[in-house]
Amino acid sequence: MKIESLETPALLLDLSRLDRNLGRMREKLKRQGVALRPHVKTAKSVDVVRRAGEPGACGITVSTLKEAEQFFAAGYRDILYAVGIAPNKLHHVAALRSKGCELTIVLDSVEAARAIADQSRVLGAVFPALIEIDSDGHRAGVKPGDARLIDIGRTLEKNLRGVMTHAGGSYDCKSVDEIRAMAERERAAVVRCAGELTRAGLACDVVSVGSSPTATYGESFTGVTEVRAGVYMFFDLFMAGLSVCGVDDIALSVLTSVIGHQPEKGWIITDAGWMALSRDRGTSGQKIDQGYGVVCDTGGAPIDDLIVVAANQEHGIVAHRDGGALDMTRYPVGMLLRILPNHACATAAQHAGYHVIGSRADIEAVWPRFSGW
Amino acid sequence: MKIESLETPALLLDLSRLDRNLGRMREKLKRQGVALRPHVKTAKSVDVVRRAGEPGACGITVSTLKEAEQFFAAGYRDILYAVGIAPNKLHHVAALRSKGCELTIVLDSVEAARAIADQSRVLGAVFPALIEIDSDGHRAGVKPGDARLIDIGRTLEKNLRGVMTHAGGSYDCKSVDEIRAMAERERAAVVRCAGELTRAGLACDVVSVGSSPTATYGESFTGVTEVRAGVYMFFDLFMAGLSVCGVDDIALSVLTSVIGHQPEKGWIITDAGWMALSRDRGTSGQKIDQGYGVVCDTGGAPIDDLIVVAANQEHGIVAHRDGGALDMTRYPVGMLLRILPNHACATAAQHAGYHVIGSRADIEAVWPRFSGW
């Protein structure tokens, strides 16, 4: 099927870019001798993740129990649910585990540890759990050196399995050197906490780190048992702005049609608004603000320094980056364009599936994706 | 079913607020003697829209052909697709019309008019069409006074039905007086264009205006045949910031659990991130920046001047509006909170359905909603 036969807007996935991104990360971490536990929150598609690692050969990371359900049904058993557990989800976790899903949960407080230990006793079930470590002050977790680490470990009783951290702060780095330093900080924080648990006589088999930037640039994973990453599969303009990938590594784009013009303003109006692109404006805080996305031709090459400068629900406004005049006859009504996304996780989430572009530049498959909780 | 038995995050819909919002708009426009054509793009739910107007009694507005499909299947026939038509959608429009759907389309260029007239001849079908008028310089449409109006009308041939405009600029108004003036500008623009078409001997039965702010505050609809509005059903913090509703009119909220704390920062961590709330930061440009949403108790009342100050994919960070210290024992792990959204259209789009809170504060129903194109 030709791209030209799609109704717009539609989500496109460039298969050769996807496979190249997957291969690079796989080889890089293999050379460093550490396991990769892909995060499925970006793709939410079994077809995509299978190319990152087959069930059986590979544990995965999830951000929702819906992801755990879907991937367990597809044959994945070793699953880390990497968001601090809410007590109202423990019954759901127990139900998945009782079916054979080896689901591990995450927490960062004595309160949550107590809820887990209590439910563990009530249900006669084990909830394998990792203590979240705050390696960067970015979000959640116990700070290295905080005495609560041992309290949480003790309170968890037999449910304790180890420690994990996520250096989300790497998204704010200003250079590759800063990302390398953040990766080392991430590693050091979690290895230190693992040592403290072990010295206190507590279990710590798992030492888990990860974010796409630190996974890409981390120079040592000594003491770490696994690395998590998700957005590396597709990459996006935010990651390109961080120098974690090139713009030509971005595997995801939104196909859109020109539906009108406002020539005196230099605006091309399209049918990809924020519903198709997402409201994510992550690049607005970076050196190059990409608006709601970079405009490409149907072959996927950026054209004429056009970006999406504004978006309403089902309308995109495309203009020259510097606001200059455009020759509108070059972008007639009905012309197809492709928009590279600011943030792959957010843009993909707006769509029900991927139109997969294969080697002949045709749509070779439609891979479904799911959403919700 | 009790709210407390839901797994979080979950989308809640307050039925009494919904019905109050629907009733107010219905009565207001009835008093002014103009028809209401509800826009279904916010709700994307037949169960919600049926309360705004029953099929048969009421035409609707859609922003996608998927909405047209779904509502036509539910019995709605008179449907205006209010986004400039892309030529690749004309076959889909024709297929819907051939099944009996009275679908009207929108355009603002001679190019699109030519594509419509050509397809109309090729398929032997009529595509009833409205010319979009730019009443506010906000997005799309032909400016009042632009000679292209008549060219487009002539090019459309028998497909021409009238004119429409959307005063999206009303979202940038700084006062109710400005919204009233914008409503008059919206009305005057489209009525003027309708007159020009009529004087040129062209058909103009439909004169359509609308946005929730101008529908709410418009003082005259003389010469207008219908008013479109969508977000008025649920309202949101953006509309409250515009004085189009009160915070206690907002019918939509996201239920979330406390999953941790960062006491030294005054942060409460929850399981409603941007995936549950959307990335919409519309209030950031208003007088009061509401972050990613206002935090309420389970009864729906705002508490302690808390807002969601930051959001990752599945994590929300809740803090005091002014960044002050919080007594974390008041927000224990597992506590349920409700978040009022910045933008109802964007937040609802992140969810598969509405958990409907009825008069007894229990969940009385789950109303499905759809997404995609």
XYZ file of C-alpha atoms in Angstrom:
746
model
C 0.000 0.000 0.000
C 1.237 3.470 -0.902
C 1.506 6.262 1.693
C -0.631 8.301 -0.691
C -3.609 6.006 -0.136
C -3.798 6.698 3.619
C -6.434 8.988 5.066
C -4.754 11.697 7.151
C -3.656 12.167 9.881
C -1.902 8.814 10.307
C 1.067 7.623 12.359
C 4.024 6.297 10.338
C 6.866 4.108 11.612
C 10.057 3.797 9.580
C 11.108 0.181 10.030
C 14.750 0.558 9.019
C 15.258 3.435 11.477
C 13.540 1.458 14.237
C 15.746 -1.563 13.635
C 18.882 0.576 13.472
C 18.023 2.257 16.795
C 17.288 -1.104 18.427
C 20.475 -2.645 17.082
C 22.704 0.201 18.271
C 21.460 0.074 21.858
C 21.538 -3.723 21.942
C 25.154 -3.833 20.696
C 26.293 -0.972 22.913
C 25.036 -2.557 26.144
C 26.181 -6.013 25.057
C 29.715 -4.659 24.656
C 29.434 -3.235 28.178
C 28.222 -6.581 29.520
C 24.961 -5.375 31.043
C 21.424 -6.586 30.329
C 18.898 -4.377 28.527
C 15.346 -4.366 29.881
C 13.418 -2.406 27.215
C 10.719 -0.043 28.461
C 7.506 -0.630 26.514
C 5.797 2.626 27.570
C 6.819 4.437 24.370
C 5.743 1.793 21.859
C 2.867 0.036 23.711
C 2.970 -2.425 20.834
C 3.965 -6.076 20.992
C 5.025 -5.951 17.336
C 7.513 -3.169 18.028
C 8.921 -4.565 21.270
C 9.396 -8.045 19.843
C 12.065 -6.537 17.581
C 13.825 -5.165 20.683
C 13.778 -8.545 22.418
C 11.769 -11.744 22.085
C 9.673 -13.028 24.990
C 11.755 -15.485 26.968
C 15.027 -13.865 25.906
C 14.264 -10.537 27.495
C 12.665 -8.923 30.528
C 10.696 -5.730 29.963
C 9.779 -2.580 31.868
C 6.213 -1.225 31.999
C 4.636 2.016 33.224
C 1.094 0.661 33.691
C -0.529 -2.613 34.660
C -2.318 -2.517 31.295
C 1.103 -2.812 29.650
C 1.901 -5.717 31.985
C -1.375 -7.440 31.049
C -0.861 -6.991 27.316
C 2.761 -8.083 27.224
C 2.175 -11.017 29.575
C -0.571 -12.165 27.204
C 2.011 -11.969 24.386
C 4.423 -14.255 26.247
C 6.586 -11.846 28.272
C 6.895 -13.037 31.872
C 9.730 -11.058 33.497
C 8.157 -7.615 33.924
C 9.195 -4.634 36.062
C 6.396 -2.153 36.797
C 8.567 0.931 37.258
C 6.109 3.409 38.825
C 5.726 3.600 42.613
C 2.955 1.222 43.547
C -0.433 2.560 44.688
C -1.975 0.265 47.320
C -5.181 0.015 45.258
C -3.186 -1.848 42.576
C -1.844 -4.651 44.780
C -4.800 -6.943 44.125
C -4.277 -6.500 40.387
C -0.562 -7.242 40.795
C -1.381 -10.358 42.820
C -3.836 -11.539 40.157
C -1.213 -11.178 37.424
C 1.406 -12.970 39.529
C -0.955 -15.822 40.307
C -1.268 -16.430 36.542
C 2.508 -16.800 36.236
C 3.555 -13.251 35.454
C 6.859 -12.549 37.224
C 5.893 -8.974 38.018
C 8.156 -6.815 40.180
C 6.951 -3.570 41.775
C 8.629 -0.365 42.965
C 8.266 1.832 46.074
C 10.117 4.546 47.978
C 8.508 4.809 51.430
C 8.037 2.889 54.649
C 4.277 3.483 54.248
C 4.209 1.682 50.904
C 6.510 -1.055 52.247
C 4.060 -1.635 55.083
C 1.101 -1.823 52.673
C 3.022 -4.366 50.586
C 4.107 -6.474 53.553
C 0.572 -6.404 54.971
C -1.027 -7.470 51.683
C 1.675 -10.071 51.224
C 0.689 -11.630 54.546
C -3.085 -11.280 53.966
C -2.950 -12.838 50.492
C -0.198 -15.337 51.268
C 1.580 -13.959 48.205
C 5.001 -12.474 47.518
C 5.315 -9.041 45.880
C 8.902 -8.854 44.622
C 9.835 -5.206 45.114
C 12.642 -2.773 44.281
C 13.333 0.324 46.357
C 13.435 3.415 44.150
C 16.536 5.571 44.608
C 16.580 9.298 43.853
C 19.821 9.687 41.892
C 19.132 13.170 40.493
C 16.552 15.050 42.614
C 14.252 14.868 39.640
C 11.154 13.088 40.919
C 10.734 10.146 43.288
C 12.980 7.886 45.347
C 15.076 7.663 48.500
C 18.250 9.752 48.439
C 21.546 7.868 48.787
C 22.586 8.111 52.413
C 19.018 8.411 53.713
C 18.563 6.005 56.654
C 15.028 5.243 55.460
C 16.523 2.900 52.872
C 17.228 0.247 55.495
C 13.861 0.848 57.214
C 12.049 0.292 53.927
C 14.118 -2.811 53.208
C 13.380 -4.301 56.642
C 9.668 -3.403 56.419
C 9.399 -5.145 53.045
C 10.502 -8.423 54.672
C 10.744 -11.255 52.130
C 9.431 -9.047 49.295
C 12.684 -7.075 48.885
C 14.627 -7.815 45.683
C 16.864 -4.797 45.119
C 17.080 -1.186 44.007
C 16.282 0.857 40.906
C 16.646 4.445 39.766
C 15.734 6.571 36.754
C 17.916 9.547 35.895
C 15.118 11.637 34.406
C 17.362 14.584 35.155
C 19.385 13.538 32.100
C 16.632 15.197 30.020
C 17.832 18.560 31.322
C 21.516 18.044 30.462
C 23.139 20.678 28.276
C 25.892 18.554 26.696
C 26.954 14.979 26.079
C 29.559 15.377 28.816
C 26.802 16.287 31.248
C 24.843 13.185 30.199
C 27.945 11.028 30.768
C 28.342 12.550 34.234
C 24.632 11.976 34.935
C 24.988 8.320 33.908
C 27.848 7.905 36.366
C 25.841 9.671 39.086
C 22.894 7.331 38.364
C 25.160 4.275 38.573
C 26.984 5.426 41.685
C 23.776 6.228 43.569
C 22.172 2.867 43.059
C 25.363 0.842 43.563
C 25.978 2.662 46.853
C 22.438 1.884 48.056
C 22.780 -1.756 46.978
C 25.933 -1.950 49.106
C 24.158 -0.479 52.112
C 21.319 -3.008 51.844
C 23.751 -5.894 51.480
C 25.834 -4.759 54.457
C 22.618 -4.621 56.499
C 22.033 -8.276 55.612
C 19.169 -7.498 53.239
C 18.575 -8.972 49.775
C 19.692 -6.974 46.740
C 19.907 -9.117 43.621
C 18.631 -6.416 41.254
C 20.453 -3.129 40.633
C 18.524 -1.383 37.863
C 19.217 1.959 36.154
C 18.092 3.676 33.038
C 16.943 6.447 30.778
C 17.590 6.632 27.032
C 20.208 9.401 27.385
C 22.204 7.677 30.160
C 21.861 4.258 28.507
C 23.243 5.781 25.280
C 26.224 7.573 26.846
C 26.923 5.646 30.074
C 30.610 4.633 30.128
C 30.451 2.113 32.965
C 27.707 -0.079 34.355
C 29.870 -1.771 36.982
C 27.680 -3.094 39.768
C 24.518 -2.623 37.709
C 22.488 -5.700 36.686
C 20.240 -4.114 34.043
C 19.587 -0.946 32.027
C 16.119 0.298 31.125
C 15.315 2.494 28.102
C 12.222 3.092 25.971
C 12.256 6.170 23.763
C 15.499 4.988 22.074
C 13.309 2.737 19.911
C 11.761 5.676 18.043
C 13.737 8.692 19.238
C 12.311 12.201 18.743
C 13.192 15.872 18.379
C 13.760 16.234 22.114
C 16.361 13.450 22.051
C 17.917 14.998 18.933
C 18.098 18.327 20.782
C 19.965 16.510 23.582
C 22.394 14.992 21.001
C 21.214 11.498 21.953
C 20.276 10.844 18.310
C 20.254 12.618 14.964
C 17.089 13.982 13.375
C 17.519 11.249 10.754
C 17.268 8.558 13.453
C 13.681 9.532 14.317
C 11.531 6.567 13.284
C 8.124 8.078 14.035
C 6.212 10.712 12.077
C 2.654 11.881 11.508
C 1.366 12.003 7.947
C -0.814 15.047 7.300
C -2.558 16.856 4.419
C -2.427 20.519 3.522
C -6.018 21.763 3.872
C -5.565 25.503 3.317
C -3.328 28.588 3.413
C -3.130 32.027 4.975
C -0.639 33.481 2.479
C -0.323 36.937 4.063
C 0.787 35.255 7.318
C 2.985 32.613 5.677
C 0.805 29.865 7.158
C 0.046 26.448 5.693
C -2.932 24.856 7.448
C -2.865 21.058 7.887
C -5.105 18.383 9.371
C -2.587 17.308 12.038
C -3.357 19.293 15.170
C -2.452 18.471 18.749
C -4.785 15.486 18.731
C -2.448 13.859 16.178
C 0.844 15.393 17.389
C 0.150 15.636 21.145
C 0.367 18.794 23.233
C 4.020 18.071 24.055
C 6.204 21.167 23.684
C 9.320 19.645 25.246
C 11.695 21.313 22.788
C 10.472 24.759 23.903
C 13.047 24.631 26.702
C 15.893 23.486 24.422
C 18.337 25.477 22.316
C 16.213 24.898 19.187
C 12.458 25.201 19.736
C 10.858 22.876 17.188
C 7.303 24.115 17.778
C 4.970 21.119 17.514
C 7.324 19.334 15.122
C 9.597 19.463 12.094
C 7.959 19.221 8.660
C 9.272 16.646 6.156
C 8.351 15.554 2.664
C 6.720 12.158 2.131
C 10.178 10.593 1.903
C 10.907 11.730 5.462
C 13.446 14.500 4.704
C 12.961 17.895 6.435
C 11.878 20.568 3.944
C 12.345 24.306 3.674
C 12.969 24.826 7.415
C 9.252 24.432 8.070
C 7.927 23.628 11.540
C 4.466 23.351 13.071
C 4.263 26.712 14.822
C 0.831 26.214 16.418
C -1.738 23.485 16.847
C -5.436 23.343 17.617
C -7.304 20.098 18.153
C -7.444 19.025 14.486
C -5.539 21.871 12.784
C -1.810 22.387 12.514
C -0.272 25.680 11.448
C 2.946 25.170 9.483
C 5.291 28.077 8.804
C 8.914 28.868 8.134
C 10.979 28.658 11.313
C 11.857 32.346 11.025
C 8.370 33.426 10.032
C 9.332 34.361 6.453
C 7.021 34.434 3.447
C 6.333 31.164 1.622
C 5.468 30.394 -1.975
C 2.151 28.661 -1.324
C 2.015 27.130 -4.796
C 4.711 24.723 -3.567
C 2.344 23.374 -0.874
C -1.006 22.916 -2.638
C -4.175 21.771 -0.890
C -4.011 17.984 -0.673
C -0.196 17.817 -0.519
C 1.074 15.245 1.998
C 3.654 16.167 4.638
C 5.253 14.235 7.485
C 5.784 15.762 10.937
C 8.603 14.563 13.213
C 7.433 14.595 16.846
C 8.833 16.457 19.845
C 8.191 13.474 22.092
C 7.617 9.984 20.720
C 5.838 8.677 23.868
C 3.255 11.477 23.728
C 2.685 11.464 19.964
C 2.390 7.693 19.642
C -0.151 7.713 22.494
C -2.551 9.732 20.333
C -2.844 6.903 17.778
C -4.330 3.406 17.627
C -1.547 1.904 15.531
C 1.593 2.282 13.430
C 1.602 2.300 9.634
C 4.913 0.564 9.058
C 7.038 1.840 6.181
C 9.265 -0.912 4.866
C 12.217 -0.975 2.547
C 10.196 -0.167 -0.574
C 8.781 2.989 1.065
C 5.336 1.384 1.070
C 3.111 0.596 4.045
C 3.974 -3.023 4.769
C 1.867 -3.540 7.883
C -0.321 -1.877 10.465
C 0.807 -2.674 13.991
C -1.819 -2.049 16.666
C -0.960 -0.262 19.885
C -3.011 0.025 23.051
C -3.554 2.781 25.595
C -5.138 3.331 28.984
C -4.622 1.653 32.336
C -19.769 1.290 43.087
C -17.664 3.527 45.328
C -14.974 5.842 43.951
C -12.637 4.140 46.425
C -12.905 0.851 44.541
C -11.491 2.262 41.275
C -7.935 1.551 40.207
C -6.122 4.830 39.529
C -5.758 6.870 37.401
C -9.382 7.034 36.225
C -11.498 9.684 34.521
C -14.522 10.892 36.497
C -17.561 12.738 35.158
C -19.876 14.585 37.549
C -23.334 14.036 36.107
C -25.092 16.895 37.892
C -22.469 19.408 36.708
C -22.694 18.036 33.153
C -26.460 18.373 33.119
C -26.316 21.859 34.628
C -23.833 22.997 31.963
C -25.927 21.483 29.178
C -29.132 23.019 30.517
C -27.664 26.515 30.845
C -26.402 26.628 27.246
C -29.602 25.081 25.890
C -31.797 27.627 27.708
C -29.561 30.580 26.874
C -29.601 29.937 23.121
C -33.290 29.023 23.175
C -34.045 32.420 24.702
C -32.025 33.995 21.881
C -33.930 32.001 19.269
C -30.935 30.306 17.650
C -30.284 26.594 17.189
C -27.484 24.830 19.103
C -25.385 22.348 17.158
C -23.285 20.665 19.890
C -19.681 19.875 19.016
C -18.901 16.273 19.975
C -15.103 16.630 19.777
C -14.748 17.177 23.532
C -16.902 14.286 24.726
C -16.516 11.744 21.860
C -19.189 9.785 23.679
C -22.714 9.084 22.494
C -23.876 8.765 26.110
C -22.698 12.289 26.918
C -23.947 13.961 23.741
C -27.369 12.360 23.963
C -27.937 14.472 27.086
C -27.093 17.592 25.046
C -29.537 16.679 22.289
C -31.246 13.515 21.116
C -30.645 12.169 17.599
C -33.405 13.508 15.345
C -33.933 16.579 17.512
C -30.444 17.928 17.032
C -27.673 18.333 14.486
C -24.108 17.899 15.700
C -20.631 19.147 14.845
C -17.645 16.797 14.474
C -13.891 17.313 14.132
C -13.104 13.928 12.539
C -14.819 11.474 10.209
C -14.467 8.887 12.991
C -16.815 11.051 15.081
C -19.185 11.256 12.101
C -19.113 7.447 11.724
C -19.740 6.802 15.423
C -22.545 9.325 15.850
C -24.210 8.366 12.576
C -24.225 4.755 13.820
C -25.950 6.042 16.979
C -28.727 7.691 14.971
C -27.429 11.235 14.359
C -27.866 12.197 10.696
C -27.359 15.966 10.442
C -23.591 16.300 10.913
C -21.223 19.194 10.168
C -17.570 18.184 9.786
C -16.026 21.496 10.834
C -12.389 21.049 9.742
C -11.280 22.102 6.243
C -11.649 19.053 4.029
C -8.577 17.204 2.763
C -9.174 15.832 -0.732
C -8.143 12.328 0.438
C -11.242 12.276 2.673
C -13.846 12.935 -0.044
C -14.357 9.251 -0.786
C -14.987 8.603 2.897
C -17.453 11.515 3.000
C -19.231 10.169 -0.075
C -19.472 6.698 1.470
C -21.062 8.118 4.630
C -23.474 10.248 2.610
C -24.499 7.305 0.456
C -25.595 5.503 3.640
C -27.907 8.392 4.535
C -25.627 10.533 6.686
C -26.386 14.206 5.952
C -22.755 15.201 6.240
C -21.691 18.776 5.438
C -18.052 19.713 4.847
C -16.005 22.903 5.164
C -13.368 24.625 2.978
C -11.698 28.000 2.518
C -9.956 27.953 -0.897
C -10.680 27.819 -4.606
C -8.334 24.797 -4.781
C -10.460 22.820 -2.327
C -13.664 23.999 -4.037
C -12.323 22.678 -7.328
C -11.444 19.292 -5.762
C -14.955 19.087 -4.308
C -16.703 20.084 -7.546
C -14.537 17.638 -9.529
C -15.253 14.732 -7.173
C -18.922 15.696 -7.100
C -19.047 15.317 -10.895
C -16.923 12.131 -10.980
C -18.976 10.383 -8.270
C -22.315 11.855 -9.290
C -22.693 12.913 -5.664
C -23.346 16.178 -3.842
C -20.969 17.366 -1.116
C -22.907 20.023 0.815
C -20.246 22.548 1.789
C -19.814 25.670 3.935
C -17.175 28.291 3.207
C -15.088 28.977 6.302
C -14.803 32.662 7.222
C -11.863 34.052 9.203
C -13.587 36.272 11.768
C -10.623 36.728 14.107
C -7.309 36.119 12.269
C -6.842 33.096 14.487
C -6.491 30.183 12.090
C -8.268 29.346 8.831
C -10.885 30.935 6.600
C -11.530 33.667 4.061
C -11.444 37.206 5.459
C -14.650 39.271 5.159
C -14.252 41.473 2.098
C -11.913 39.060 0.306
C -13.093 38.644 -3.299
C -12.142 34.954 -3.174
C -15.391 34.305 -1.286
C -17.444 34.622 -4.448
C -14.870 32.660 -6.491
C -15.057 29.786 -4.015
C -18.847 29.918 -4.005
C -19.025 29.809 -7.812
C -16.421 27.025 -8.039
C -18.402 24.900 -5.570
C -21.384 24.963 -7.950
C -24.379 23.057 -6.526
C -22.413 21.953 -3.437
C -22.531 25.390 -1.746
C -24.771 25.605 1.325
C -23.517 28.589 3.281
C -20.825 29.957 5.594
C -19.327 29.134 8.973
C -16.755 30.606 11.320
C -15.099 29.752 14.627
C -13.920 32.579 16.854
C -11.031 30.657 18.373
C -9.580 34.063 19.132
C -12.092 34.253 21.988
C -9.711 31.969 23.913
C -7.255 34.872 24.086
C -9.744 37.419 25.434
C -8.827 39.193 28.667
C -12.311 40.002 29.927
C -15.961 39.128 29.502
C -16.435 42.413 27.635
C -13.780 41.325 25.162
C -15.558 37.983 24.690
C -18.847 39.829 24.053
C -17.094 41.995 21.457
C -15.533 38.895 19.892
C -18.975 37.260 19.658
C -20.293 40.296 17.837
C -17.261 40.318 15.530
C -17.832 36.592 14.828
C -21.491 37.225 14.038
C -20.884 40.319 11.932
C -18.170 38.619 9.833
C -20.256 35.649 8.855
C -23.484 37.599 8.332
C -21.632 40.029 6.051
C -20.239 37.139 3.978
C -23.650 35.478 3.806
C -25.020 38.759 2.390
C -22.277 38.927 -0.219
C -22.977 35.375 -1.386
C -26.710 36.023 -1.548
C -26.238 39.258 -3.484
C -24.076 37.320 -5.961
C -26.998 34.958 -6.495
C -25.349 32.089 -4.611
C -26.963 29.789 -2.055
C -26.474 30.551 1.633
C -28.976 28.751 3.828
C -26.541 28.050 6.653
C -24.853 30.789 8.711
C -22.959 28.995 11.464
C -20.865 30.449 14.307
C -19.470 29.201 17.530
C -17.014 28.671 20.324
C -17.928 28.016 23.948
C -16.897 31.532 25.087
C -18.818 33.381 22.354
C -21.811 31.045 22.639
C -21.889 31.776 26.385
C -21.619 35.562 26.142
C -22.941 36.398 22.662
C -25.686 39.067 23.005
C -27.136 38.799 19.493
C -27.278 36.034 16.933
C -29.285 37.985 14.375
C -28.702 36.543 10.922
C -27.107 33.396 12.360
C -28.825 30.039 11.863
C -26.867 27.937 14.388
C -24.286 28.088 17.182
C -21.640 25.430 17.739
C -20.000 24.675 21.118
C -18.325 21.640 22.674
C -16.218 22.246 25.747
C -19.205 23.874 27.538
C -20.381 20.342 28.336
C -17.500 19.684 30.748
C -15.759 23.061 31.060
C -12.199 23.221 32.421
C -9.672 25.424 34.179
C -8.920 27.315 30.979
C -12.587 28.269 30.600
C -12.713 29.179 34.297
C -9.656 31.400 33.762
C -11.597 33.119 30.950
C -14.609 33.622 33.278
C -16.728 31.438 30.987
C -17.506 29.137 33.921
C -16.681 28.747 37.597
C -14.238 26.155 38.899
C -17.261 24.441 40.480
C -18.830 23.988 37.025
C -15.999 21.697 35.854
C -17.586 18.281 35.376
C -14.414 16.342 34.515
C -11.618 15.219 36.843
C -8.925 12.577 37.052
C -8.855 10.334 40.116
C -5.333 9.632 41.320
C -3.497 7.985 44.234
C -0.684 9.378 46.329
C 2.269 7.043 45.724
C 5.060 8.865 47.582
C 6.487 12.094 48.989
C 9.566 14.278 48.756
C 8.997 16.158 52.036
C 12.035 18.446 51.816
C 10.701 19.752 48.476
C 7.043 19.892 49.517
C 6.161 17.380 46.795
C 3.420 14.756 46.835
C 3.975 12.162 44.087
C 0.851 10.726 42.411
C 0.066 8.203 39.690
C -1.598 10.745 37.362
C 1.075 12.025 35.006
C 0.623 13.642 31.625
C -0.672 10.383 30.166
C -3.731 10.757 32.420
C -3.907 14.585 32.483
C -2.606 15.386 28.978
C 0.312 17.650 28.166
C -1.993 20.660 27.880
C -0.617 23.720 29.696
C -3.178 26.167 28.367
C -3.494 28.043 31.664
C 0.236 28.887 31.562
C -0.650 31.930 29.452
C -3.513 33.031 31.721
C -3.533 35.218 34.816
C -3.534 32.149 37.081
C -1.242 29.333 35.937
C -2.853 26.121 37.190
C 0.123 23.895 36.350
C -1.224 20.560 35.113
C -4.400 20.941 37.175
C -6.066 21.858 40.454
C -6.100 19.225 43.212
C -9.402 18.354 44.887
C -10.554 15.931 47.551
C -12.640 12.903 46.569
C -15.779 15.042 46.925
C -14.493 17.351 44.187
C -13.632 20.419 46.330
C -10.213 22.078 45.792
C -7.917 21.480 48.775
C -5.103 23.411 50.395
C -4.246 25.412 47.256
C -2.532 22.353 45.770
C -1.843 22.086 42.048
C 0.021 19.595 39.861
C 3.280 21.489 39.367
C 4.938 18.952 37.046
C 4.057 15.768 35.210
C 5.998 12.875 33.736
C 4.355 10.083 31.775
C 2.811 8.266 34.751
C 3.874 10.513 37.647
C 2.329 13.760 38.807
C 4.082 16.108 41.217
C 1.612 17.910 43.483
C 2.688 20.896 45.553
C 1.359 24.045 47.144
C 0.749 26.744 44.563
C 3.318 28.992 46.251
C 5.820 26.203 46.845
C 5.411 26.200 50.630
C 6.060 23.283 52.995
C 3.312 20.688 53.420
C 2.399 18.403 56.295
C 2.804 15.101 54.449
C 0.895 13.126 57.105
C -2.252 14.768 55.675
C -1.623 13.110 52.280
C -0.639 9.519 53.087
C 0.393 6.967 50.460
C -2.808 5.531 49.002
C -4.880 8.693 49.556
C -7.180 9.497 46.634
C -7.221 12.946 45.031
C -9.089 14.401 42.077
C -7.413 16.674 39.512
C -9.408 19.276 37.566
C -8.069 19.551 34.003
C -6.646 22.547 32.157
C -8.368 21.478 28.954
C -11.251 19.022 28.915
C -10.798 18.036 25.240
C -7.177 17.040 25.793
C -7.623 15.292 29.142
C -10.681 13.297 28.105
C -8.793 12.150 24.978
C -6.307 10.284 27.177
C -9.012 7.955 28.509
C -11.192 5.136 27.176
C -14.296 6.111 29.140
C -16.016 8.167 31.818
C -16.742 6.902 35.314
C -20.016 8.705 35.909
C -20.617 10.058 39.412
C -24.313 10.286 40.123
C -26.342 11.921 42.837
C -25.236 9.514 45.574
C -21.549 10.282 44.854
C -21.137 6.700 43.623
C -20.053 5.505 40.185
C -23.382 4.903 38.452
C -22.104 3.984 34.991
C -19.069 3.758 32.755
C -19.619 5.562 29.461
C -17.219 4.541 26.705
C -15.538 7.122 24.516
C -13.603 6.615 21.302
C -10.543 8.215 19.782
C -8.602 8.294 16.537
C -9.604 9.141 12.994
